Amino acid sequence: MDRGTATGGVSQGRLRVEVRAEGRSAVLAPAGELDHHTAELLRVPLDEALTEGRSRLVLDCSQLAFCDSTGLNVLLTARLKAEAAGGGVHLAAMQPVVARVLEITGAGAVFTLHETVDAALGR
């Protein structure tokens, strides 16, 4: 599941995504700005996690500084795919600016939100 670097992440300009497996879950930690130019950097590892049989996707949003409509679409698409595979997308440690995007669009209602990654992993 590791992509791109020895630390298990991918990076391009304004977004870096660290990826790790936690049992049957995949934990993805996007850091930076998730937008039209960087969305593919998150979409690819989300799809790879699902292909590998990890249908419980946990996003550590503690370092996600921005999310536009393209980034939101990546998250919503991943949610549909994960649910079709019997899992879901869990968003953890949301920054206020990103939480506001979910609130304004109503998308927050379709995700499972957690205060911490540990809570999202059921610890």
CSV table of N, CA, C and O in Angstrom, one decimal:
chain,number,residue,atom,x,y,z
A,1,MET,N,0.8,-1.2,0.0
A,1,MET,CA,0.0,0.0,0.0
A,1,MET,C,0.9,1.3,0.0
A,1,MET,O,0.4,2.3,-0.3
A,2,ASP,N,2.1,1.1,0.4
A,2,ASP,CA,3.0,2.3,0.4
A,2,ASP,C,3.2,2.8,-1.0
A,2,ASP,O,3.4,2.0,-1.9
A,3,ARG,N,3.1,4.1,-1.2
A,3,ARG,CA,3.2,4.7,-2.5
A,3,ARG,C,4.2,5.8,-2.5
A,3,ARG,O,4.3,6.6,-1.6
A,4,GLY,N,5.0,5.9,-3.5
A,4,GLY,CA,5.8,7.1,-3.8
A,4,GLY,C,7.1,7.3,-3.0
A,4,GLY,O,8.1,7.6,-3.6
A,5,THR,N,7.1,7.1,-1.7
A,5,THR,CA,8.3,7.3,-1.0
A,5,THR,C,8.5,6.2,0.1
A,5,THR,O,7.6,5.4,0.3
A,6,ALA,N,9.7,6.2,0.6
A,6,ALA,CA,10.0,5.1,1.6
A,6,ALA,C,9.1,5.3,2.9
A,6,ALA,O,8.9,4.3,3.6
A,7,THR,N,8.5,6.5,3.1
A,7,THR,CA,7.7,6.7,4.2
A,7,THR,C,6.2,6.3,4.0
A,7,THR,O,5.4,6.5,4.8
A,8,GLY,N,5.9,5.8,2.8
A,8,GLY,CA,4.5,5.4,2.5
A,8,GLY,C,3.6,6.6,2.1
A,8,GLY,O,2.5,6.7,2.6
A,9,GLY,N,4.1,7.5,1.4
A,9,GLY,CA,3.3,8.7,1.0
A,9,GLY,C,3.6,9.1,-0.4
A,9,GLY,O,4.5,8.6,-1.1
A,10,VAL,N,2.7,10.0,-0.8
A,10,VAL,CA,2.9,10.7,-2.1
A,10,VAL,C,2.8,12.2,-1.9
A,10,VAL,O,2.2,12.6,-1.0
A,11,SER,N,3.5,12.9,-2.8
A,11,SER,CA,3.5,14.4,-2.6
A,11,SER,C,3.6,15.1,-3.9
A,11,SER,O,4.2,14.6,-4.8
A,12,GLN,N,3.0,16.2,-4.0
A,12,GLN,CA,3.1,17.0,-5.2
A,12,GLN,C,2.7,18.4,-4.7
A,12,GLN,O,1.5,18.7,-4.5
A,13,GLY,N,3.7,19.3,-4.7
A,13,GLY,CA,3.4,20.7,-4.4
A,13,GLY,C,2.6,20.9,-3.0
A,13,GLY,O,3.2,20.7,-2.0
A,14,ARG,N,1.4,21.2,-3.1
A,14,ARG,CA,0.6,21.6,-1.9
A,14,ARG,C,-0.1,20.5,-1.2
A,14,ARG,O,-0.8,20.7,-0.2
A,15,LEU,N,0.1,19.2,-1.6
A,15,LEU,CA,-0.6,18.1,-0.9
A,15,LEU,C,0.4,16.9,-0.7
A,15,LEU,O,1.1,16.6,-1.7
A,16,ARG,N,0.4,16.4,0.5
A,16,ARG,CA,1.2,15.1,0.7
A,16,ARG,C,0.2,14.2,1.4
A,16,ARG,O,-0.6,14.6,2.2
A,17,VAL,N,0.2,12.9,1.0
A,17,VAL,CA,-0.7,11.9,1.6
A,17,VAL,C,0.2,10.8,2.1
A,17,VAL,O,0.9,10.1,1.3
A,18,GLU,N,0.1,10.6,3.4
A,18,GLU,CA,0.8,9.4,4.0
A,18,GLU,C,-0.3,8.3,4.1
A,18,GLU,O,-1.5,8.6,4.4
A,19,VAL,N,0.1,7.1,3.9
A,19,VAL,CA,-0.8,6.0,3.9
A,19,VAL,C,-0.2,4.8,4.7
A,19,VAL,O,1.0,4.5,4.6
A,20,ARG,N,-1.1,4.2,5.6
A,20,ARG,CA,-0.6,3.1,6.3
A,20,ARG,C,-1.8,2.1,6.6
A,20,ARG,O,-3.0,2.6,6.6
A,21,ALA,N,-1.5,0.9,6.7
A,21,ALA,CA,-2.5,-0.1,7.0
A,21,ALA,C,-2.6,-0.3,8.5
A,21,ALA,O,-1.6,-0.3,9.2
A,22,GLU,N,-3.8,-0.4,9.0
A,22,GLU,CA,-4.1,-0.7,10.4
A,22,GLU,C,-5.1,-1.8,10.4
A,22,GLU,O,-6.4,-1.5,10.4
A,23,GLY,N,-4.7,-3.0,10.4
A,23,GLY,CA,-5.6,-4.2,10.4
A,23,GLY,C,-6.3,-4.2,9.1
A,23,GLY,O,-5.8,-4.1,8.0
A,24,ARG,N,-7.7,-4.2,9.2
A,24,ARG,CA,-8.5,-4.2,8.0
A,24,ARG,C,-8.8,-2.8,7.5
A,24,ARG,O,-9.5,-2.6,6.5
A,25,SER,N,-8.2,-1.8,8.2
A,25,SER,CA,-8.5,-0.4,7.8
A,25,SER,C,-7.2,0.2,7.1
A,25,SER,O,-6.1,-0.3,7.3
A,26,ALA,N,-7.5,1.2,6.3
A,26,ALA,CA,-6.4,2.0,5.7
A,26,ALA,C,-6.5,3.4,6.3
A,26,ALA,O,-7.6,4.0,6.4
A,27,VAL,N,-5.4,3.9,6.8
A,27,VAL,CA,-5.4,5.3,7.4
A,27,VAL,C,-4.6,6.1,6.4
A,27,VAL,O,-3.5,5.9,6.0
A,28,LEU,N,-5.3,7.2,5.9
A,28,LEU,CA,-4.7,8.1,4.9
A,28,LEU,C,-4.6,9.5,5.6
A,28,LEU,O,-5.6,9.9,6.2
A,29,ALA,N,-3.5,10.1,5.5
A,29,ALA,CA,-3.3,11.4,6.2
A,29,ALA,C,-2.9,12.4,5.2
A,29,ALA,O,-1.7,12.6,4.9
A,30,PRO,N,-3.9,13.1,4.6
A,30,PRO,CA,-3.6,14.2,3.6
A,30,PRO,C,-3.1,15.4,4.4
A,30,PRO,O,-3.7,15.8,5.4
A,31,ALA,N,-2.0,16.0,3.9
A,31,ALA,CA,-1.5,17.3,4.6
A,31,ALA,C,-1.4,18.3,3.5
A,31,ALA,O,-0.7,18.1,2.5
A,32,GLY,N,-2.0,19.4,3.7
A,32,GLY,CA,-1.9,20.5,2.7
A,32,GLY,C,-3.3,20.9,2.2
A,32,GLY,O,-4.3,20.8,2.9
A,33,GLU,N,-3.3,21.1,0.9
A,33,GLU,CA,-4.5,21.6,0.2
A,33,GLU,C,-5.1,20.5,-0.8
A,33,GLU,O,-4.3,20.1,-1.7
A,34,LEU,N,-6.3,20.1,-0.6
A,34,LEU,CA,-7.0,19.2,-1.4
A,34,LEU,C,-7.9,19.9,-2.4
A,34,LEU,O,-8.9,20.5,-2.0
A,35,ASP,N,-7.4,20.0,-3.6
A,35,ASP,CA,-8.2,20.8,-4.6
A,35,ASP,C,-8.1,20.2,-6.0
A,35,ASP,O,-7.6,19.1,-6.1
A,36,HIS,N,-8.5,20.9,-7.0
A,36,HIS,CA,-8.5,20.4,-8.4
A,36,HIS,C,-7.2,19.9,-8.8
A,36,HIS,O,-7.1,18.9,-9.5
A,37,HIS,N,-6.1,20.6,-8.4
A,37,HIS,CA,-4.8,20.2,-8.8
A,37,HIS,C,-4.2,19.1,-8.1
A,37,HIS,O,-3.2,18.4,-8.5
A,38,THR,N,-4.7,18.8,-6.9
A,38,THR,CA,-4.0,17.7,-6.0
A,38,THR,C,-5.0,16.6,-5.7
A,38,THR,O,-4.5,15.6,-5.1
A,39,ALA,N,-6.2,16.6,-6.1
A,39,ALA,CA,-7.2,15.6,-5.8
A,39,ALA,C,-6.8,14.2,-6.2
A,39,ALA,O,-7.0,13.2,-5.4
A,40,GLU,N,-6.1,14.1,-7.3
A,40,GLU,CA,-5.7,12.7,-7.8
A,40,GLU,C,-4.7,12.1,-6.8
A,40,GLU,O,-4.7,10.8,-6.6
A,41,LEU,N,-3.9,12.9,-6.1
A,41,LEU,CA,-3.0,12.3,-5.1
A,41,LEU,C,-3.7,11.6,-3.9
A,41,LEU,O,-3.1,10.8,-3.2
A,42,LEU,N,-4.9,12.0,-3.7
A,42,LEU,CA,-5.7,11.3,-2.6
A,42,LEU,C,-6.6,10.2,-3.3
A,42,LEU,O,-6.7,9.1,-2.7
A,43,ARG,N,-7.1,10.5,-4.4
A,43,ARG,CA,-8.0,9.5,-5.1
A,43,ARG,C,-7.3,8.2,-5.3
A,43,ARG,O,-7.8,7.1,-5.1
A,44,VAL,N,-6.1,8.2,-5.8
A,44,VAL,CA,-5.3,7.0,-6.2
A,44,VAL,C,-5.1,6.1,-4.9
A,44,VAL,O,-5.5,4.9,-5.0
A,45,PRO,N,-4.6,6.6,-3.8
A,45,PRO,CA,-4.4,5.7,-2.7
A,45,PRO,C,-5.7,5.2,-2.1
A,45,PRO,O,-5.8,4.1,-1.5
A,46,LEU,N,-6.8,6.0,-2.1
A,46,LEU,CA,-8.1,5.6,-1.7
A,46,LEU,C,-8.5,4.4,-2.5
A,46,LEU,O,-9.0,3.4,-2.0
A,47,ASP,N,-8.4,4.5,-3.8
A,47,ASP,CA,-8.8,3.4,-4.7
A,47,ASP,C,-7.9,2.2,-4.5
A,47,ASP,O,-8.4,1.0,-4.5
A,48,GLU,N,-6.6,2.4,-4.2
A,48,GLU,CA,-5.7,1.3,-4.0
A,48,GLU,C,-6.1,0.5,-2.7
A,48,GLU,O,-6.1,-0.7,-2.7
A,49,ALA,N,-6.5,1.3,-1.7
A,49,ALA,CA,-6.9,0.6,-0.4
A,49,ALA,C,-8.1,-0.2,-0.6
A,49,ALA,O,-8.1,-1.4,-0.1
A,50,LEU,N,-9.0,0.2,-1.4
A,50,LEU,CA,-10.2,-0.5,-1.7
A,50,LEU,C,-9.9,-1.8,-2.5
A,50,LEU,O,-10.4,-2.9,-2.2
A,51,THR,N,-9.0,-1.6,-3.5
A,51,THR,CA,-8.6,-2.8,-4.3
A,51,THR,C,-7.9,-3.8,-3.4
A,51,THR,O,-8.0,-5.0,-3.7
A,52,GLU,N,-7.2,-3.4,-2.4
A,52,GLU,CA,-6.5,-4.3,-1.5
A,52,GLU,C,-7.4,-4.9,-0.5
A,52,GLU,O,-6.9,-5.7,0.4
A,53,GLY,N,-8.7,-4.6,-0.5
A,53,GLY,CA,-9.6,-5.2,0.4
A,53,GLY,C,-9.8,-4.4,1.7
A,53,GLY,O,-10.5,-4.9,2.6
A,54,ARG,N,-9.3,-3.2,1.8
A,54,ARG,CA,-9.5,-2.4,3.0
A,54,ARG,C,-10.6,-1.4,2.7
A,54,ARG,O,-10.5,-0.4,2.1
A,55,SER,N,-11.8,-1.8,3.1
A,55,SER,CA,-13.0,-1.0,2.8
A,55,SER,C,-13.3,0.0,3.9
A,55,SER,O,-14.2,0.8,3.8
A,56,ARG,N,-12.6,-0.1,5.0
A,56,ARG,CA,-12.8,0.9,6.1
A,56,ARG,C,-11.7,1.9,5.9
A,56,ARG,O,-10.5,1.6,6.2
A,57,LEU,N,-12.0,3.1,5.4
A,57,LEU,CA,-11.0,4.1,5.1
A,57,LEU,C,-11.1,5.2,6.2
A,57,LEU,O,-12.1,5.8,6.3
A,58,VAL,N,-10.0,5.4,6.9
A,58,VAL,CA,-9.9,6.5,7.9
A,58,VAL,C,-9.0,7.6,7.4
A,58,VAL,O,-7.9,7.3,7.0
A,59,LEU,N,-9.6,8.8,7.3
A,59,LEU,CA,-8.8,9.9,6.9
A,59,LEU,C,-8.4,10.8,8.1
A,59,LEU,O,-9.3,11.3,8.8
A,60,ASP,N,-7.1,10.9,8.3
A,60,ASP,CA,-6.6,11.8,9.4
A,60,ASP,C,-6.6,13.2,8.8
A,60,ASP,O,-5.6,13.5,8.0
A,61,CYS,N,-7.5,14.0,9.1
A,61,CYS,CA,-7.6,15.3,8.5
A,61,CYS,C,-7.0,16.4,9.3
A,61,CYS,O,-7.2,17.6,9.1
A,62,SER,N,-6.1,16.0,10.3
A,62,SER,CA,-5.5,17.0,11.2
A,62,SER,C,-4.6,18.0,10.5
A,62,SER,O,-4.4,19.1,11.0
A,63,GLN,N,-4.1,17.6,9.3
A,63,GLN,CA,-3.1,18.5,8.6
A,63,GLN,C,-3.7,18.9,7.3
A,63,GLN,O,-3.0,19.5,6.4
A,64,LEU,N,-5.0,18.7,7.1
A,64,LEU,CA,-5.7,19.1,5.8
A,64,LEU,C,-6.2,20.5,6.0
A,64,LEU,O,-7.1,20.8,6.8
A,65,ALA,N,-5.5,21.4,5.3
A,65,ALA,CA,-5.7,22.9,5.5
A,65,ALA,C,-6.9,23.4,4.6
A,65,ALA,O,-7.4,24.5,4.9
A,66,PHE,N,-7.2,22.7,3.5
A,66,PHE,CA,-8.2,23.2,2.6
A,66,PHE,C,-8.8,22.1,1.8
A,66,PHE,O,-8.1,21.1,1.5
A,67,CYS,N,-10.0,22.2,1.4
A,67,CYS,CA,-10.7,21.2,0.6
A,67,CYS,C,-11.7,21.9,-0.3
A,67,CYS,O,-12.6,22.6,0.3
A,68,ASP,N,-11.6,21.8,-1.6
A,68,ASP,CA,-12.5,22.5,-2.5
A,68,ASP,C,-13.5,21.4,-3.0
A,68,ASP,O,-13.5,20.3,-2.5
A,69,SER,N,-14.4,21.8,-3.9
A,69,SER,CA,-15.4,20.9,-4.4
A,69,SER,C,-14.9,19.6,-5.1
A,69,SER,O,-15.4,18.6,-5.0
A,70,THR,N,-13.7,19.8,-5.7
A,70,THR,CA,-13.1,18.6,-6.4
A,70,THR,C,-12.6,17.6,-5.3
A,70,THR,O,-12.8,16.4,-5.4
A,71,GLY,N,-12.0,18.1,-4.2
A,71,GLY,CA,-11.6,17.3,-3.1
A,71,GLY,C,-12.7,16.6,-2.5
A,71,GLY,O,-12.7,15.4,-2.1
A,72,LEU,N,-13.8,17.4,-2.3
A,72,LEU,CA,-15.0,16.8,-1.7
A,72,LEU,C,-15.6,15.7,-2.5
A,72,LEU,O,-16.0,14.7,-2.0
A,73,ASN,N,-15.6,15.9,-3.8
A,73,ASN,CA,-16.0,14.9,-4.7
A,73,ASN,C,-15.2,13.6,-4.6
A,73,ASN,O,-15.8,12.5,-4.6
A,74,VAL,N,-13.9,13.7,-4.4
A,74,VAL,CA,-13.1,12.5,-4.2
A,74,VAL,C,-13.5,11.8,-2.9
A,74,VAL,O,-13.6,10.6,-2.9
A,75,LEU,N,-13.8,12.5,-1.9
A,75,LEU,CA,-14.2,11.9,-0.6
A,75,LEU,C,-15.6,11.2,-0.8
A,75,LEU,O,-15.8,10.1,-0.3
A,76,LEU,N,-16.5,11.9,-1.5
A,76,LEU,CA,-17.8,11.3,-1.6
A,76,LEU,C,-17.8,10.1,-2.5
A,76,LEU,O,-18.5,9.1,-2.2
A,77,THR,N,-17.0,10.1,-3.6
A,77,THR,CA,-16.8,8.9,-4.4
A,77,THR,C,-16.2,7.8,-3.7
A,77,THR,O,-16.7,6.6,-3.8
A,78,ALA,N,-15.2,8.1,-2.8
A,78,ALA,CA,-14.6,7.0,-2.0
A,78,ALA,C,-15.6,6.4,-1.1
A,78,ALA,O,-15.7,5.2,-0.8
A,79,ARG,N,-16.5,7.3,-0.5
A,79,ARG,CA,-17.5,6.8,0.4
A,79,ARG,C,-18.5,5.8,-0.3
A,79,ARG,O,-18.8,4.7,0.3
A,80,LEU,N,-18.9,6.1,-1.5
A,80,LEU,CA,-19.8,5.3,-2.2
A,80,LEU,C,-19.1,3.9,-2.5
A,80,LEU,O,-19.7,2.9,-2.4
A,81,LYS,N,-17.8,4.0,-2.9
A,81,LYS,CA,-17.1,2.7,-3.2
A,81,LYS,C,-16.9,1.9,-2.0
A,81,LYS,O,-17.0,0.7,-2.0
A,82,ALA,N,-16.5,2.6,-0.9
A,82,ALA,CA,-16.3,1.8,0.4
A,82,ALA,C,-17.6,1.2,0.9
A,82,ALA,O,-17.5,0.1,1.3
A,83,GLU,N,-18.7,1.9,0.8
A,83,GLU,CA,-19.9,1.4,1.3
A,83,GLU,C,-20.4,0.2,0.4
A,83,GLU,O,-20.9,-0.8,0.9
A,84,ALA,N,-20.1,0.3,-0.9
A,84,ALA,CA,-20.4,-0.8,-1.8
A,84,ALA,C,-19.6,-2.1,-1.5
A,84,ALA,O,-20.1,-3.2,-1.7
A,85,ALA,N,-18.4,-1.9,-0.9
A,85,ALA,CA,-17.6,-3.0,-0.5
A,85,ALA,C,-17.8,-3.4,1.0
A,85,ALA,O,-17.1,-4.2,1.5
A,86,GLY,N,-18.8,-2.8,1.6
A,86,GLY,CA,-19.2,-3.2,3.0
A,86,GLY,C,-18.5,-2.4,4.1
A,86,GLY,O,-18.5,-2.7,5.2
A,87,GLY,N,-17.9,-1.3,3.7
A,87,GLY,CA,-17.1,-0.5,4.7
A,87,GLY,C,-17.7,1.0,4.7
A,87,GLY,O,-18.9,1.2,4.6
A,88,GLY,N,-16.8,1.9,4.9
A,88,GLY,CA,-17.1,3.3,4.9
A,88,GLY,C,-15.9,4.2,5.0
A,88,GLY,O,-14.8,3.7,5.1
A,89,VAL,N,-16.2,5.5,5.0
A,89,VAL,CA,-15.1,6.5,5.1
A,89,VAL,C,-15.4,7.2,6.4
A,89,VAL,O,-16.5,7.7,6.7
A,90,HIS,N,-14.3,7.3,7.2
A,90,HIS,CA,-14.3,7.9,8.5
A,90,HIS,C,-13.4,9.1,8.5
A,90,HIS,O,-12.2,8.9,8.2
A,91,LEU,N,-13.9,10.2,8.8
A,91,LEU,CA,-13.1,11.4,8.8
A,91,LEU,C,-12.7,11.8,10.3
A,91,LEU,O,-13.6,11.9,11.1
A,92,ALA,N,-11.4,12.0,10.6
A,92,ALA,CA,-11.0,12.2,11.9
A,92,ALA,C,-10.2,13.5,12.0
A,92,ALA,O,-9.5,13.9,11.1
A,93,ALA,N,-10.3,14.2,13.2
A,93,ALA,CA,-9.4,15.3,13.5
A,93,ALA,C,-9.6,16.4,12.5
A,93,ALA,O,-8.6,17.0,12.1
A,94,MET,N,-10.8,16.7,12.2
A,94,MET,CA,-11.1,17.8,11.1
A,94,MET,C,-10.7,19.2,11.6
A,94,MET,O,-11.0,19.6,12.7
A,95,GLN,N,-10.0,19.9,10.7
A,95,GLN,CA,-9.7,21.3,10.9
A,95,GLN,C,-11.0,22.1,10.7
A,95,GLN,O,-11.8,21.7,9.8
A,96,PRO,N,-11.1,23.2,11.4
A,96,PRO,CA,-12.4,24.0,11.2
A,96,PRO,C,-12.7,24.4,9.8
A,96,PRO,O,-13.9,24.4,9.4
A,97,VAL,N,-11.7,24.8,9.0
A,97,VAL,CA,-12.0,25.3,7.7
A,97,VAL,C,-12.6,24.1,6.8
A,97,VAL,O,-13.5,24.4,6.0
A,98,VAL,N,-12.1,22.9,7.0
A,98,VAL,CA,-12.6,21.8,6.2
A,98,VAL,C,-13.9,21.4,6.8
A,98,VAL,O,-14.8,21.0,6.0
A,99,ALA,N,-14.1,21.4,8.1
A,99,ALA,CA,-15.4,21.0,8.7
A,99,ALA,C,-16.5,22.0,8.2
A,99,ALA,O,-17.6,21.6,7.9
A,100,ARG,N,-16.1,23.2,8.0
A,100,ARG,CA,-17.1,24.2,7.5
A,100,ARG,C,-17.5,23.9,6.1
A,100,ARG,O,-18.7,24.1,5.8
A,101,VAL,N,-16.6,23.4,5.2
A,101,VAL,CA,-17.0,23.0,3.9
A,101,VAL,C,-18.0,21.9,3.9
A,101,VAL,O,-19.0,21.9,3.2
A,102,LEU,N,-17.7,20.9,4.8
A,102,LEU,CA,-18.7,19.8,4.9
A,102,LEU,C,-20.0,20.3,5.5
A,102,LEU,O,-21.1,19.8,5.0
A,103,GLU,N,-20.0,21.2,6.4
A,103,GLU,CA,-21.2,21.8,7.0
A,103,GLU,C,-22.0,22.5,5.9
A,103,GLU,O,-23.2,22.3,5.8
A,104,ILE,N,-21.4,23.4,5.2
A,104,ILE,CA,-22.1,24.2,4.2
A,104,ILE,C,-22.7,23.4,3.1
A,104,ILE,O,-23.8,23.7,2.6
A,105,THR,N,-22.0,22.4,2.7
A,105,THR,CA,-22.5,21.5,1.6
A,105,THR,C,-23.4,20.4,2.0
A,105,THR,O,-24.1,19.8,1.2
A,106,GLY,N,-23.5,20.2,3.3
A,106,GLY,CA,-24.3,19.1,3.8
A,106,GLY,C,-23.6,17.8,3.8
A,106,GLY,O,-24.2,16.8,4.2
A,107,ALA,N,-22.4,17.7,3.2
A,107,ALA,CA,-21.7,16.5,3.1
A,107,ALA,C,-21.3,15.8,4.4
A,107,ALA,O,-21.1,14.6,4.5
A,108,GLY,N,-21.2,16.6,5.5
A,108,GLY,CA,-20.8,16.1,6.8
A,108,GLY,C,-21.8,15.1,7.3
A,108,GLY,O,-21.5,14.2,8.0
A,109,ALA,N,-23.1,15.2,6.8
A,109,ALA,CA,-24.1,14.2,7.2
A,109,ALA,C,-23.9,12.8,6.7
A,109,ALA,O,-24.5,11.9,7.2
A,110,VAL,N,-23.1,12.7,5.6
A,110,VAL,CA,-23.0,11.4,5.0
A,110,VAL,C,-21.7,10.6,5.4
A,110,VAL,O,-21.5,9.5,5.0
A,111,PHE,N,-20.8,11.3,6.2
A,111,PHE,CA,-19.6,10.7,6.6
A,111,PHE,C,-19.7,10.4,8.1
A,111,PHE,O,-20.4,11.1,8.8
A,112,THR,N,-18.9,9.5,8.6
A,112,THR,CA,-18.8,9.2,10.0
A,112,THR,C,-17.6,10.1,10.5
A,112,THR,O,-16.5,10.0,10.0
A,113,LEU,N,-17.9,11.0,11.4
A,113,LEU,CA,-16.9,12.0,11.9
A,113,LEU,C,-16.4,11.6,13.3
A,113,LEU,O,-17.2,11.1,14.1
A,114,HIS,N,-15.1,11.7,13.5
A,114,HIS,CA,-14.5,11.3,14.8
A,114,HIS,C,-13.6,12.5,15.2
A,114,HIS,O,-12.9,13.1,14.4
A,115,GLU,N,-13.4,12.6,16.5
A,115,GLU,CA,-12.5,13.6,17.1
A,115,GLU,C,-11.0,13.3,16.8
A,115,GLU,O,-10.2,14.1,16.6
A,116,THR,N,-10.7,12.0,16.9
A,116,THR,CA,-9.3,11.5,16.7
A,116,THR,C,-9.3,10.3,15.8
A,116,THR,O,-10.3,9.6,15.6
A,117,VAL,N,-8.1,10.0,15.3
A,117,VAL,CA,-7.8,8.8,14.5
A,117,VAL,C,-8.1,7.6,15.3
A,117,VAL,O,-8.7,6.6,14.9
A,118,ASP,N,-7.6,7.6,16.6
A,118,ASP,CA,-7.8,6.4,17.5
A,118,ASP,C,-9.3,6.1,17.6
A,118,ASP,O,-9.7,5.0,17.6
A,119,ALA,N,-10.1,7.1,17.8
A,119,ALA,CA,-11.6,6.9,17.9
A,119,ALA,C,-12.1,6.4,16.6
A,119,ALA,O,-13.0,5.5,16.6
A,120,ALA,N,-11.6,6.8,15.5
A,120,ALA,CA,-12.1,6.3,14.2
A,120,ALA,C,-11.7,4.8,14.0
A,120,ALA,O,-12.4,4.1,13.3
A,121,LEU,N,-10.6,4.5,14.6
A,121,LEU,CA,-10.1,3.1,14.5
A,121,LEU,C,-10.7,2.2,15.6
A,121,LEU,O,-10.5,1.0,15.7
A,122,GLY,N,-11.6,2.8,16.4
A,122,GLY,CA,-12.2,2.0,17.5
A,122,GLY,C,-11.4,1.7,18.7
A,122,GLY,O,-11.6,0.7,19.4
A,123,ARG,N,-10.4,2.5,18.9
A,123,ARG,CA,-9.4,2.3,20.0
A,123,ARG,C,-9.9,3.0,21.3
A,123,ARG,O,-10.5,4.0,21.3
